Tab-separated table of C-alpha atoms in Angstrom:
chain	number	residue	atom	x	y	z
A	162	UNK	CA	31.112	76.369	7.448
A	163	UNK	CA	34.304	74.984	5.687
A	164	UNK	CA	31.717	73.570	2.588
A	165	UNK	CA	30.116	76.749	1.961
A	166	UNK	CA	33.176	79.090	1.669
A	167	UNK	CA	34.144	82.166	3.231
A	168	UNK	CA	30.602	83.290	5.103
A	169	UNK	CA	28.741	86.205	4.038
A	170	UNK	CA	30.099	90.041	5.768
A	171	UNK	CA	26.516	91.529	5.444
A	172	UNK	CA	23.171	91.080	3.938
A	173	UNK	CA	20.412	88.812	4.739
A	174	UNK	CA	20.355	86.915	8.169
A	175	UNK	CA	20.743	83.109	8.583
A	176	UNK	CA	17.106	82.289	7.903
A	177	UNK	CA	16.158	84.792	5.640
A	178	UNK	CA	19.380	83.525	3.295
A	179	UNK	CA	17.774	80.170	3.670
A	180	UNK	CA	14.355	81.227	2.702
A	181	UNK	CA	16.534	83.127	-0.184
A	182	UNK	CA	17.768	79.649	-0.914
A	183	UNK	CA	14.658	78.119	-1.461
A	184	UNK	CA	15.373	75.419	0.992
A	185	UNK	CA	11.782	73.731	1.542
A	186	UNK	CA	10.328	74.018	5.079
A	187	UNK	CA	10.180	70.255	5.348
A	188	UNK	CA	14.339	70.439	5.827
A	189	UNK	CA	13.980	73.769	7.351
A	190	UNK	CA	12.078	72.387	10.592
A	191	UNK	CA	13.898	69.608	10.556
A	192	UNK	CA	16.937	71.811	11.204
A	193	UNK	CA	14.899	73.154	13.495
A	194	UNK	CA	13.954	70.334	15.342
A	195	UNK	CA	16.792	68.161	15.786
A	196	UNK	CA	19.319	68.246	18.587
A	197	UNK	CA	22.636	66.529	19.176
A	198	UNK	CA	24.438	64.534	16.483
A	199	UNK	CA	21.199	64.923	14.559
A	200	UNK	CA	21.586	68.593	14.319
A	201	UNK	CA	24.957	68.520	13.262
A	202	UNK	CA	23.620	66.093	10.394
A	203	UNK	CA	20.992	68.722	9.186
A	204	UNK	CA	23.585	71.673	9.402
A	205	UNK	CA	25.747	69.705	6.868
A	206	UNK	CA	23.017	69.039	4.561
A	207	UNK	CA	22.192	72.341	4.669
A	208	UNK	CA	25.716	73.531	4.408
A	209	UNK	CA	26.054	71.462	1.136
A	210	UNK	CA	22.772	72.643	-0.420
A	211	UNK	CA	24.049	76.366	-0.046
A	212	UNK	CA	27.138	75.468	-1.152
A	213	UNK	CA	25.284	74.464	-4.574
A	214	UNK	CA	23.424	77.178	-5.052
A	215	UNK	CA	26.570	79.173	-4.342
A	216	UNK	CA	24.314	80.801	-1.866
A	217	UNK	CA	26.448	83.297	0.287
A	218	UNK	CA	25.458	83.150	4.634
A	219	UNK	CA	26.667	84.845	7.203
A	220	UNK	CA	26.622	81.588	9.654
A	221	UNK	CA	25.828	84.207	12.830
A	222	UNK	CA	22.701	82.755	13.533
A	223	UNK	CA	23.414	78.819	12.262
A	224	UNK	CA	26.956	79.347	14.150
A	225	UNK	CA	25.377	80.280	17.267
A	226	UNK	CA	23.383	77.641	17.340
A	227	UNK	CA	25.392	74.974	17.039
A	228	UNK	CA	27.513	75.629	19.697
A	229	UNK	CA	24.404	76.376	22.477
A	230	UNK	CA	22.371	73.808	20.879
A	231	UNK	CA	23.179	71.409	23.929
A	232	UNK	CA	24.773	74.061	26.478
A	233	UNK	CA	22.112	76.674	26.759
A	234	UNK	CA	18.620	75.354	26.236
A	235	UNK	CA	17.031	79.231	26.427
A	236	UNK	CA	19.071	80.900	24.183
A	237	UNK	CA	19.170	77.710	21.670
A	238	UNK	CA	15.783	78.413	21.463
A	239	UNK	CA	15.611	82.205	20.998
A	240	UNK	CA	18.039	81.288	17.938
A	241	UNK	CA	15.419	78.926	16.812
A	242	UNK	CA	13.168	81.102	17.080
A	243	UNK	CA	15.084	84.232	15.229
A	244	UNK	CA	16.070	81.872	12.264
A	245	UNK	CA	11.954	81.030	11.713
A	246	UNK	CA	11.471	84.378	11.951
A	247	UNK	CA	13.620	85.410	9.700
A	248	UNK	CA	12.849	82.383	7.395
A	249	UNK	CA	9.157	83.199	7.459
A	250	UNK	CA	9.248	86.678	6.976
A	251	UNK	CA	11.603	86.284	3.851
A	252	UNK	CA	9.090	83.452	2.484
A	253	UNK	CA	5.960	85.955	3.056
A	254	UNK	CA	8.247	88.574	1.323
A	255	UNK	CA	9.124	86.573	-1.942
A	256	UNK	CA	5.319	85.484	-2.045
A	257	UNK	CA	3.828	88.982	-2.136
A	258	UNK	CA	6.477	89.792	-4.240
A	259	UNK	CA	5.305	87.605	-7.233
């Protein structure tokens, strides 16, 4: 959180942002994916690729799932799930859209 700035008060959700982003689904399931040490690895990646395209998040999502990603198994994946979701949706979006 400390690379990308002050997070984002309102607007789009963690995934959708990312979508916004264009960050490619390849690193997006890998976020997704990963677990332990390795997570934390992929959420700095990611941190620094928003963090070049001055890309403004909110870190709710992303936030909470760093700190259940080894403590609660169930709701570390309902975040997983929300963030594709949201990801997806905003993907679909910006496709129809051109």
């Amino acid at each position: 959180m400390a690379v990308t700035g002050i997070p984002a008060k309102a607007g789009l959700r963690d995934g959708g942002a990312l979508a916004q982003a264009r960050l490619s689904e390849s690193r997006f399931a890998r976020l997704l994916a990963s677990h332990g040490d390795g997570f934390f690895d992929q959420l700095l990646l990611i941190a620094r690729y928003l963090h070049s395209k001055d890309m403004p998040i909110s870190w709710q999502d992303l936030g909470e799932l760093a700190l259940t990603d080894d403590l609660a198994d169930d709701r570390a994946d309902a975040v997983r799930l929300t963030l594709a979701r949201d990801y997806y949706r905003a993907l679909a979006s910006s496709v129809s859209a051109s």
